[in-house]
mmCIF file of C-alpha atoms and ligand atoms in Angstrom:
data_model
loop_
_atom_site.group_PDB
_atom_site.id
_atom_site.type_symbol
_atom_site.label_atom_id
_atom_site.label_comp_id
_atom_site.label_asym_id
_atom_site.label_seq_id
_atom_site.Cartn_x
_atom_site.Cartn_y
_atom_site.Cartn_z
ATOM 1 C CA MET A 1 -84.428 -32.107 15.380
ATOM 2 C CA ALA A 2 -83.771 -32.915 11.734
ATOM 3 C CA VAL A 3 -87.273 -34.318 11.489
ATOM 4 C CA VAL A 4 -88.715 -31.265 13.222
ATOM 5 C CA GLY A 5 -86.804 -29.030 10.810
ATOM 6 C CA GLU A 6 -88.164 -30.924 7.864
ATOM 7 C CA ILE A 7 -91.725 -30.705 9.125
ATOM 8 C CA VAL A 8 -91.440 -27.003 9.924
ATOM 9 C CA GLY A 9 -89.986 -26.327 6.472
ATOM 10 C CA LYS A 10 -92.771 -28.211 4.765
ATOM 11 C CA VAL A 11 -95.451 -26.510 6.805
ATOM 12 C CA ALA A 12 -93.934 -23.070 6.262
ATOM 13 C CA HIS A 13 -94.041 -23.780 2.555
ATOM 14 C CA GLU A 14 -97.621 -25.055 2.631
ATOM 15 C CA VAL A 15 -98.820 -22.147 4.733
ATOM 16 C CA LEU A 16 -96.851 -19.513 2.835
ATOM 17 C CA ASN A 17 -98.574 -20.365 -0.433
ATOM 18 C CA PRO A 18 -102.113 -19.511 0.619
ATOM 19 C CA VAL A 19 -100.914 -16.679 2.854
ATOM 20 C CA SER A 20 -99.087 -14.905 0.035
ATOM 21 C CA ALA A 21 -102.138 -15.413 -2.174
ATOM 22 C CA MET A 22 -104.190 -13.800 0.601
ATOM 23 C CA LEU A 23 -101.776 -10.901 0.842
ATOM 24 C CA THR A 24 -102.057 -10.157 -2.876
ATOM 25 C CA SER A 25 -105.813 -10.383 -2.591
ATOM 26 C CA VAL A 26 -105.921 -7.957 0.357
ATOM 27 C CA GLU A 27 -103.695 -5.488 -1.509
ATOM 28 C CA HIS A 28 -106.043 -5.691 -4.468
ATOM 29 C CA LYS A 29 -109.041 -5.174 -2.212
ATOM 30 C CA LEU A 30 -107.446 -2.079 -0.695
ATOM 31 C CA GLU A 31 -106.811 -0.655 -4.127
ATOM 32 C CA THR A 32 -110.398 -1.200 -5.286
ATOM 33 C CA SER A 33 -111.674 0.235 -2.019
ATOM 34 C CA HIS A 34 -109.736 3.463 -2.663
ATOM 35 C CA GLN A 35 -111.062 3.560 -6.219
ATOM 36 C CA SER A 36 -114.599 3.109 -4.885
ATOM 37 C CA ILE A 37 -114.150 6.094 -2.594
ATOM 38 C CA ASP A 38 -112.949 8.189 -5.569
ATOM 39 C CA THR A 39 -116.004 7.093 -7.559
ATOM 40 C CA VAL A 40 -118.400 8.034 -4.786
ATOM 41 C CA GLU A 41 -116.607 11.390 -4.362
ATOM 42 C CA LEU A 42 -117.215 12.164 -8.048
ATOM 43 C CA ILE A 43 -120.919 11.340 -7.719
ATOM 44 C CA LYS A 44 -121.034 13.602 -4.662
ATOM 45 C CA GLU A 45 -119.415 16.451 -6.625
ATOM 46 C CA ILE A 46 -122.046 16.268 -9.368
ATOM 47 C CA LEU A 47 -124.838 16.232 -6.773
ATOM 48 C CA LEU A 48 -123.296 19.200 -4.917
ATOM 49 C CA ASP A 49 -123.117 21.115 -8.156
ATOM 50 C CA TRP A 50 -126.803 20.445 -8.815
ATOM 51 C CA GLU A 51 -127.714 21.449 -5.274
ATOM 52 C CA THR A 52 -125.922 24.799 -5.633
ATOM 53 C CA HIS A 53 -127.715 25.504 -8.906
ATOM 54 C CA PHE A 54 -131.007 24.387 -7.409
ATOM 55 C CA ASN A 55 -130.598 26.706 -4.409
ATOM 56 C CA ASN A 56 -129.844 29.574 -6.797
ATOM 57 C CA GLY A 57 -133.002 28.777 -8.774
ATOM 58 C CA ASN A 58 -131.183 28.001 -12.008
ATOM 59 C CA LEU A 59 -130.864 24.199 -12.007
ATOM 60 C CA GLU A 60 -133.137 23.828 -15.046
ATOM 61 C CA SER A 61 -131.201 26.238 -17.229
ATOM 62 C CA TYR A 62 -127.925 24.698 -16.063
ATOM 63 C CA LEU A 63 -129.081 21.221 -17.122
ATOM 64 C CA GLN A 64 -130.350 22.534 -20.474
ATOM 65 C CA LYS A 65 -127.153 24.397 -21.345
ATOM 66 C CA THR A 66 -125.331 22.740 -24.226
ATOM 67 C CA VAL A 67 -121.875 21.386 -23.712
ATOM 68 C CA GLU A 68 -119.245 23.466 -25.379
ATOM 69 C CA GLY A 69 -118.224 22.084 -28.744
ATOM 70 C CA GLN A 70 -121.079 19.550 -28.711
ATOM 71 C CA LYS A 71 -124.229 21.397 -29.748
ATOM 72 C CA GLU A 72 -126.540 18.428 -29.415
ATOM 73 C CA LYS A 73 -125.469 17.511 -25.861
ATOM 74 C CA THR A 74 -126.776 19.310 -22.767
ATOM 75 C CA PHE A 75 -125.110 19.510 -19.343
ATOM 76 C CA GLY A 76 -128.002 17.449 -18.016
ATOM 77 C CA GLN A 77 -127.385 14.625 -20.480
ATOM 78 C CA GLU A 78 -123.706 14.676 -19.802
ATOM 79 C CA ASP A 79 -124.179 14.602 -16.020
ATOM 80 C CA PHE A 80 -126.631 11.723 -16.233
ATOM 81 C CA GLU A 81 -124.255 9.751 -18.441
ATOM 82 C CA SER A 82 -121.407 10.384 -16.016
ATOM 83 C CA MET A 83 -123.545 9.382 -13.030
ATOM 84 C CA TYR A 84 -124.599 6.105 -14.639
ATOM 85 C CA ALA A 85 -121.028 5.335 -15.647
ATOM 86 C CA LEU A 86 -119.814 6.035 -12.111
ATOM 87 C CA ILE A 87 -122.535 3.900 -10.555
ATOM 88 C CA ARG A 88 -121.694 1.048 -12.965
ATOM 89 C CA GLN A 89 -118.064 1.380 -11.957
ATOM 90 C CA PHE A 90 -119.022 1.284 -8.306
ATOM 91 C CA THR A 91 -121.102 -1.887 -8.800
ATOM 92 C CA GLU A 92 -118.170 -3.517 -10.576
ATOM 93 C CA HIS A 93 -115.955 -2.692 -7.616
ATOM 94 C CA ILE A 94 -118.410 -4.285 -5.216
ATOM 95 C CA LYS A 95 -118.633 -7.419 -7.362
ATOM 96 C CA GLU A 96 -114.871 -7.654 -7.590
ATOM 97 C CA ASN A 97 -114.636 -7.187 -3.845
ATOM 98 C CA ASN A 98 -117.078 -10.019 -3.236
ATOM 99 C CA LYS A 99 -115.000 -12.336 -5.398
ATOM 100 C CA GLU A 100 -111.993 -11.319 -3.384
ATOM 101 C CA TRP A 101 -113.818 -12.140 -0.123
ATOM 102 C CA GLU A 102 -114.647 -15.610 -1.432
ATOM 103 C CA PHE A 103 -111.045 -16.116 -2.407
ATOM 104 C CA LEU A 104 -109.910 -15.064 1.066
ATOM 105 C CA HIS A 105 -112.459 -17.325 2.700
ATOM 106 C CA HIS A 106 -111.182 -20.283 0.688
ATOM 107 C CA HIS A 107 -107.550 -19.674 1.550
ATOM 108 C CA ILE A 108 -108.216 -19.001 5.212
ATOM 109 C CA LEU A 109 -109.980 -22.375 5.292
ATOM 110 C CA ARG A 110 -106.892 -23.942 3.746
ATOM 111 C CA VAL A 111 -104.594 -22.478 6.352
ATOM 112 C CA VAL A 112 -106.912 -23.595 9.126
ATOM 113 C CA LYS A 113 -106.865 -27.137 7.761
ATOM 114 C CA ILE A 114 -103.111 -27.238 7.358
ATOM 115 C CA VAL A 115 -102.526 -25.933 10.858
ATOM 116 C CA ASP A 116 -105.182 -28.240 12.247
ATOM 117 C CA GLY A 117 -103.519 -31.188 10.534
ATOM 118 C CA LEU A 118 -100.301 -30.044 12.138
ATOM 119 C CA ARG A 119 -101.775 -30.212 15.594
ATOM 120 C CA VAL A 120 -102.552 -33.835 14.924
ATOM 121 C CA VAL A 121 -98.930 -34.395 13.912
ATOM 122 C CA ALA A 122 -97.709 -32.479 16.973
ATOM 123 C CA ARG A 123 -99.953 -34.385 19.332
ATOM 124 C CA ARG A 124 -98.453 -37.437 17.894
ATOM 125 C CA LYS A 125 -96.979 -39.145 20.621
ATOM 126 C CA LYS A 126 -99.649 -40.778 18.499
ATOM 127 C CA THR A 127 -101.588 -42.806 20.981
ATOM 128 C CA VAL A 128 -101.677 -46.051 19.116
ATOM 129 C CA GLU A 129 -103.915 -48.230 21.136
ATOM 130 C CA GLU A 130 -105.983 -51.322 20.803
ATOM 131 C CA LEU A 131 -109.060 -49.924 19.302
ATOM 132 C CA ASP A 132 -112.567 -51.075 18.621
ATOM 133 C CA ILE A 133 -113.147 -49.441 15.236
ATOM 134 C CA ASN A 134 -116.811 -48.953 16.110
ATOM 135 C CA GLN A 135 -115.815 -46.280 18.644
ATOM 136 C CA PRO A 136 -114.361 -43.636 16.304
ATOM 137 C CA LEU A 137 -117.023 -44.550 13.762
ATOM 138 C CA LYS A 138 -119.758 -43.971 16.309
ATOM 139 C CA GLU A 139 -118.240 -40.647 17.311
ATOM 140 C CA ALA A 140 -117.923 -39.540 13.665
ATOM 141 C CA LEU A 141 -121.597 -40.310 13.089
ATOM 142 C CA GLU A 142 -122.486 -38.432 16.243
ATOM 143 C CA LEU A 143 -120.597 -35.381 14.917
ATOM 144 C CA MET A 144 -122.281 -35.614 11.501
ATOM 145 C CA LYS A 145 -125.745 -36.498 12.822
ATOM 146 C CA GLU A 146 -127.218 -33.043 12.467
ATOM 147 C CA SER A 147 -125.950 -32.482 8.910
ATOM 148 C CA LEU A 148 -127.179 -35.912 7.833
ATOM 149 C CA ARG A 149 -130.617 -35.159 9.218
ATOM 150 C CA LYS A 150 -130.765 -31.727 7.601
ATOM 151 C CA GLN A 151 -129.883 -33.158 4.217
ATOM 152 C CA GLN A 152 -132.393 -36.001 4.606
ATOM 153 C CA ILE A 153 -129.745 -38.660 4.291
ATOM 154 C CA GLU A 154 -130.703 -42.080 5.482
ATOM 155 C CA LEU A 155 -128.015 -44.017 7.258
ATOM 156 C CA SER A 156 -127.743 -47.770 7.447
ATOM 157 C CA GLN A 157 -125.140 -49.650 9.429
ATOM 158 C CA LYS A 158 -124.040 -53.252 9.467
ATOM 159 C CA GLN A 159 -121.565 -53.788 12.226
ATOM 160 C CA PRO A 160 -120.974 -56.946 14.220
ATOM 161 C CA VAL A 161 -120.565 -56.012 17.889
ATOM 162 C CA ASP A 162 -117.674 -58.335 18.592
ATOM 163 C CA LEU A 163 -115.211 -57.061 16.011
ATOM 164 C CA PRO A 164 -111.569 -57.867 16.640
ATOM 165 C CA LYS A 165 -109.472 -54.893 17.741
ATOM 166 C CA ILE A 166 -106.992 -53.039 15.593
ATOM 167 C CA LYS A 167 -103.979 -50.921 16.512
ATOM 168 C CA ALA A 168 -104.607 -47.304 15.624
ATOM 169 C CA ASP A 169 -104.898 -43.762 16.895
ATOM 170 C CA PHE A 170 -108.461 -42.829 17.829
ATOM 171 C CA ASN A 171 -108.257 -39.233 16.549
ATOM 172 C CA GLU A 172 -106.795 -40.263 13.233
ATOM 173 C CA MET A 173 -109.512 -42.838 12.642
ATOM 174 C CA LEU A 174 -112.120 -40.262 13.647
ATOM 175 C CA GLN A 175 -110.706 -37.860 11.037
ATOM 176 C CA VAL A 176 -110.736 -40.575 8.383
ATOM 177 C CA PHE A 177 -114.390 -41.405 8.986
ATOM 178 C CA CYS A 178 -115.421 -37.753 9.152
ATOM 179 C CA ASN A 179 -113.648 -37.069 5.858
ATOM 180 C CA LEU A 180 -115.257 -40.021 4.082
ATOM 181 C CA ILE A 181 -118.744 -39.427 5.424
ATOM 182 C CA ARG A 182 -118.503 -35.726 4.567
ATOM 183 C CA ASN A 183 -117.432 -36.636 1.022
ATOM 184 C CA SER A 184 -120.451 -38.941 0.714
ATOM 185 C CA MET A 185 -122.777 -36.250 2.021
ATOM 186 C CA GLN A 186 -121.395 -33.695 -0.418
ATOM 187 C CA ALA A 187 -121.640 -36.173 -3.322
ATOM 188 C CA ILE A 188 -125.303 -36.796 -2.485
ATOM 189 C CA THR A 189 -126.084 -33.088 -2.211
ATOM 190 C CA GLU A 190 -124.320 -32.443 -5.489
ATOM 191 C CA LYS A 191 -126.371 -35.144 -7.187
ATOM 192 C CA ASN A 192 -129.840 -34.158 -6.110
ATOM 193 C CA GLU A 193 -129.703 -30.773 -4.473
ATOM 194 C CA HIS A 194 -130.942 -31.653 -0.968
ATOM 195 C CA LYS A 195 -133.474 -34.283 -1.989
ATOM 196 C CA GLY A 196 -131.765 -36.815 0.212
ATOM 197 C CA GLY A 197 -130.005 -40.097 -0.379
ATOM 198 C CA LYS A 198 -128.415 -42.997 1.431
ATOM 199 C CA ILE A 199 -125.152 -43.769 3.133
ATOM 200 C CA ALA A 200 -124.407 -47.346 4.130
ATOM 201 C CA ILE A 201 -121.592 -48.344 6.449
ATOM 202 C CA GLU A 202 -120.538 -51.936 6.725
ATOM 203 C CA THR A 203 -117.764 -53.397 8.841
ATOM 204 C CA MET A 204 -116.504 -56.953 8.587
ATOM 205 C CA ALA A 205 -113.447 -58.988 9.493
ATOM 206 C CA ASN A 206 -111.608 -62.105 8.494
ATOM 207 C CA LYS A 207 -108.575 -63.572 10.213
ATOM 208 C CA ALA A 208 -106.102 -61.041 8.922
ATOM 209 C CA LYS A 209 -108.037 -57.922 8.077
ATOM 210 C CA LEU A 210 -110.751 -55.592 9.111
ATOM 211 C CA LEU A 211 -112.768 -54.161 6.258
ATOM 212 C CA ILE A 212 -114.910 -51.046 6.390
ATOM 213 C CA LYS A 213 -117.063 -50.021 3.463
ATOM 214 C CA ILE A 214 -118.730 -46.656 3.117
ATOM 215 C CA SER A 215 -121.222 -46.451 0.263
ATOM 216 C CA ASP A 216 -123.298 -43.531 -0.910
ATOM 217 C CA THR A 217 -125.898 -42.749 -3.536
ATOM 218 C CA GLY A 218 -124.007 -39.632 -4.604
ATOM 219 C CA ASN A 219 -122.860 -38.348 -7.971
ATOM 220 C CA GLY A 220 -119.938 -40.770 -8.374
ATOM 221 C CA ILE A 221 -116.355 -40.161 -9.433
ATOM 222 C CA SER A 222 -115.627 -39.735 -13.119
ATOM 223 C CA LYS A 223 -113.065 -42.016 -14.805
ATOM 224 C CA GLU A 224 -110.674 -39.154 -15.429
ATOM 225 C CA ASN A 225 -110.789 -38.024 -11.787
ATOM 226 C CA MET A 226 -110.381 -41.504 -10.370
ATOM 227 C CA ALA A 227 -106.581 -41.372 -10.629
ATOM 228 C CA LYS A 228 -106.384 -37.960 -8.941
ATOM 229 C CA ILE A 229 -108.709 -38.072 -5.955
ATOM 230 C CA PHE A 230 -106.006 -39.060 -3.468
ATOM 231 C CA ASP A 231 -103.659 -36.294 -4.629
ATOM 232 C CA ALA A 232 -103.132 -33.441 -2.175
ATOM 233 C CA ASN A 233 -105.090 -30.375 -3.311
ATOM 234 C CA PHE A 234 -107.228 -32.188 -5.872
ATOM 235 C CA THR A 235 -110.842 -31.106 -5.514
ATOM 236 C CA THR A 236 -113.888 -30.768 -7.727
ATOM 237 C CA LYS A 237 -115.741 -28.744 -5.119
ATOM 238 C CA GLY A 238 -116.519 -25.067 -4.901
ATOM 239 C CA ARG A 239 -114.354 -22.611 -3.055
ATOM 240 C CA HIS A 240 -116.347 -22.897 0.142
ATOM 241 C CA GLU A 241 -116.461 -26.642 0.266
ATOM 242 C CA GLY A 242 -113.264 -28.366 -0.638
ATOM 243 C CA THR A 243 -109.540 -28.006 -0.270
ATOM 244 C CA GLY A 244 -108.730 -31.437 -1.655
ATOM 245 C CA LEU A 245 -106.826 -32.612 1.394
ATOM 246 C CA GLY A 246 -109.384 -34.980 2.942
ATOM 247 C CA LEU A 247 -108.580 -38.195 1.094
ATOM 248 C CA ASN A 248 -104.871 -37.501 0.988
ATOM 249 C CA ILE A 249 -104.643 -37.172 4.770
ATOM 250 C CA SER A 250 -107.020 -40.094 5.326
ATOM 251 C CA ARG A 251 -104.969 -42.437 3.176
ATOM 252 C CA ARG A 252 -101.801 -41.394 4.964
ATOM 253 C CA PHE A 253 -103.332 -42.285 8.337
ATOM 254 C CA ILE A 254 -104.644 -45.624 7.092
ATOM 255 C CA ARG A 255 -101.354 -46.551 5.430
ATOM 256 C CA GLU A 256 -99.472 -45.674 8.603
ATOM 257 C CA CYS A 257 -101.529 -48.398 10.269
ATOM 258 C CA GLY A 258 -100.426 -50.844 7.580
ATOM 259 C CA GLY A 259 -103.741 -50.739 5.733
ATOM 260 C CA ASP A 260 -105.047 -49.063 2.629
ATOM 261 C CA ILE A 261 -108.033 -47.231 1.252
ATOM 262 C CA LYS A 262 -109.463 -47.570 -2.241
ATOM 263 C CA VAL A 263 -112.466 -46.794 -4.353
ATOM 264 C CA GLU A 264 -114.198 -50.146 -4.595
ATOM 265 C CA LYS A 265 -116.679 -48.975 -7.192
ATOM 266 C CA SER A 266 -118.118 -45.743 -8.416
ATOM 267 C CA SER A 267 -120.620 -44.705 -11.036
ATOM 268 C CA LYS A 268 -122.750 -41.683 -11.750
ATOM 269 C CA GLU A 269 -125.933 -43.736 -11.442
ATOM 270 C CA GLN A 270 -125.196 -45.829 -8.359
ATOM 271 C CA GLY A 271 -122.819 -43.690 -6.341
ATOM 272 C CA THR A 272 -119.575 -44.628 -4.679
ATOM 273 C CA THR A 273 -118.230 -47.285 -2.347
ATOM 274 C CA MET A 274 -114.976 -46.568 -0.535
ATOM 275 C CA ALA A 275 -113.232 -49.515 1.081
ATOM 276 C CA ILE A 276 -110.757 -49.293 3.950
ATOM 277 C CA TRP A 277 -108.858 -52.290 5.181
ATOM 278 C CA LEU A 278 -106.741 -52.485 8.293
ATOM 279 C CA PRO A 279 -104.513 -55.300 9.481
ATOM 280 C CA LEU A 280 -105.635 -57.130 12.602
ATOM 281 C CA LYS A 281 -103.456 -57.015 15.658
ATOM 282 C CA GLN A 282 -101.991 -60.443 15.355
ATOM 283 C CA GLY A 283 -98.463 -61.228 14.214
ATOM 284 C CA LYS A 284 -95.152 -60.286 15.800
ATOM 285 C CA HIS A 285 -94.816 -56.759 14.470
ATOM 286 C CA LEU A 286 -97.709 -55.462 16.499
HETATM 287 N N1 LIG B 1 -117.923 -40.286 -2.108
HETATM 288 C C1 LIG B 1 -117.548 -39.533 -3.152
HETATM 289 N N2 LIG B 1 -118.377 -39.372 -4.227
HETATM 290 C C2 LIG B 1 -118.018 -38.624 -5.284
HETATM 291 N N3 LIG B 1 -116.822 -37.980 -5.391
HETATM 292 C C3 LIG B 1 -115.953 -38.112 -4.366
HETATM 293 C C4 LIG B 1 -116.253 -38.885 -3.200
HETATM 294 N N4 LIG B 1 -115.191 -38.822 -2.371
HETATM 295 C C5 LIG B 1 -114.272 -38.049 -2.986
HETATM 296 N N5 LIG B 1 -114.721 -37.613 -4.179
HETATM 297 C C6 LIG B 1 -113.983 -36.770 -5.144
HETATM 298 O O1 LIG B 1 -112.627 -36.709 -4.759
HETATM 299 C C7 LIG B 1 -112.209 -35.346 -4.587
HETATM 300 C C8 LIG B 1 -111.160 -35.277 -3.503
HETATM 301 O O2 LIG B 1 -111.726 -35.602 -2.235
HETATM 302 P P1 LIG B 1 -111.058 -35.040 -0.907
HETATM 303 O O3 LIG B 1 -111.862 -35.508 0.242
HETATM 304 O O4 LIG B 1 -109.605 -35.378 -0.917
HETATM 305 O O5 LIG B 1 -111.146 -33.475 -1.089
HETATM 306 P P2 LIG B 1 -112.446 -32.541 -1.015
HETATM 307 O O6 LIG B 1 -113.577 -33.297 -0.405
HETATM 308 O O7 LIG B 1 -112.648 -31.972 -2.355
HETATM 309 O O8 LIG B 1 -111.950 -31.400 -0.016
HETATM 310 P P3 LIG B 1 -111.707 -31.560 1.586
HETATM 311 O O9 LIG B 1 -111.968 -32.991 1.937
HETATM 312 O O10 LIG B 1 -110.277 -31.191 1.789
HETATM 313 O O11 LIG B 1 -112.659 -30.628 2.196
HETATM 314 C C9 LIG B 1 -113.490 -34.589 -4.305
HETATM 315 O O12 LIG B 1 -113.391 -33.228 -4.653
HETATM 316 C C10 LIG B 1 -114.512 -35.340 -5.158
HETATM 317 O O13 LIG B 1 -114.457 -34.916 -6.506
HETATM 318 MG MG1 LIG B 2 -113.350 -34.351 1.391
#
C-alpha cells in the first residue's frame, strides 16, 4: 500500500500540473470569448444606427455631421475608425484563442501520456518473459509502417534470426522501439521537411549482451542538448509533437531489465545512432 500511495501521489502531482495549467487557460478563453461578444455587440450597434438613419433617408447627412468639439472629424470618419478598431480587437481575440487551443492540445496530450504510462505500470504484474527481441521490434515497425511510407523513409534491417532470448516485458520493449523510431522519424522530417531519409536497425549479440542499434539520417542532437535528452520533460519539439517523456520512460524500462541505452554517436550532418544493450538470460539472477 505504501508503494501504491507513493505512485498515486506522484501521478496526482504530475497530472495536476498540466490540469491546472489547462484550467487557467480555459478561464482565460472564457474571458476573451465574453470580450469578443462585447466587441461584436458594439459593431452591431453602429450598424443598427446606420440602418435607422438609412431607413429615415438621412444616412448621408448623419455621416457628414461633424463630431462635437472636433470640427475636422465627421461622424462617418469616427464610425469607420471605431469599426476598424473593433474588428482589429476581434481578430486579436481569435488569434489569442487559437494560441490557447494549441496550449490545451499540448497539455491534454501530456495528461494522456502520463495516464497511459500509468496503465503500463498498473498492468505490471509485468509479464517478464523469455523474449525474442525481434518480436516487439517487428510489431513496432508494423505500427509505424504507414508513417514511414508517408515520409518516404527507407528502412534497412540487419537481424540474425537465431538471436538469443532476453528477459523482458513485451509491451515495454514495444514502447521503447516505438519511441526511438518515432524520434528518428521526427529528426529526419525536421532535417529535410519530408524529403525522406533512412533508418537502419541492427541487432547483434555476444555471450553476455544483446545490442540493438537504431540509426537515422536526421538532424542530430546538439552538444548542449546531449546531456538533457533523457531528462523527463526535455523536448526540442513543437507543442503538437513532443512532451519530452519518450526517452526518459524508455531508459527506465531498459534499465529495469538490467541494460542501458545511450547515444552512440550524433552529428548534424550524419544523424544519430542510439544503442540499447540488454543482458542475456544466463547467470543465476535470471
Ligand atoms: N534520433 C534523434 N535525433 C535527433 N534528436 C533526438 C533524437 N532522439 C531524441 N532527440 C532529442 O531528444 C529530445 C528528447 O526526446 P524524447 O523522446 O524524450 O522526447 P520528445 O521526442 O521530444 O517527446 P515525446 O517522445 O515525449 O513525444 C527530443 O526533443 C530531441 O531533441
Ligand atoms: Mg520522443
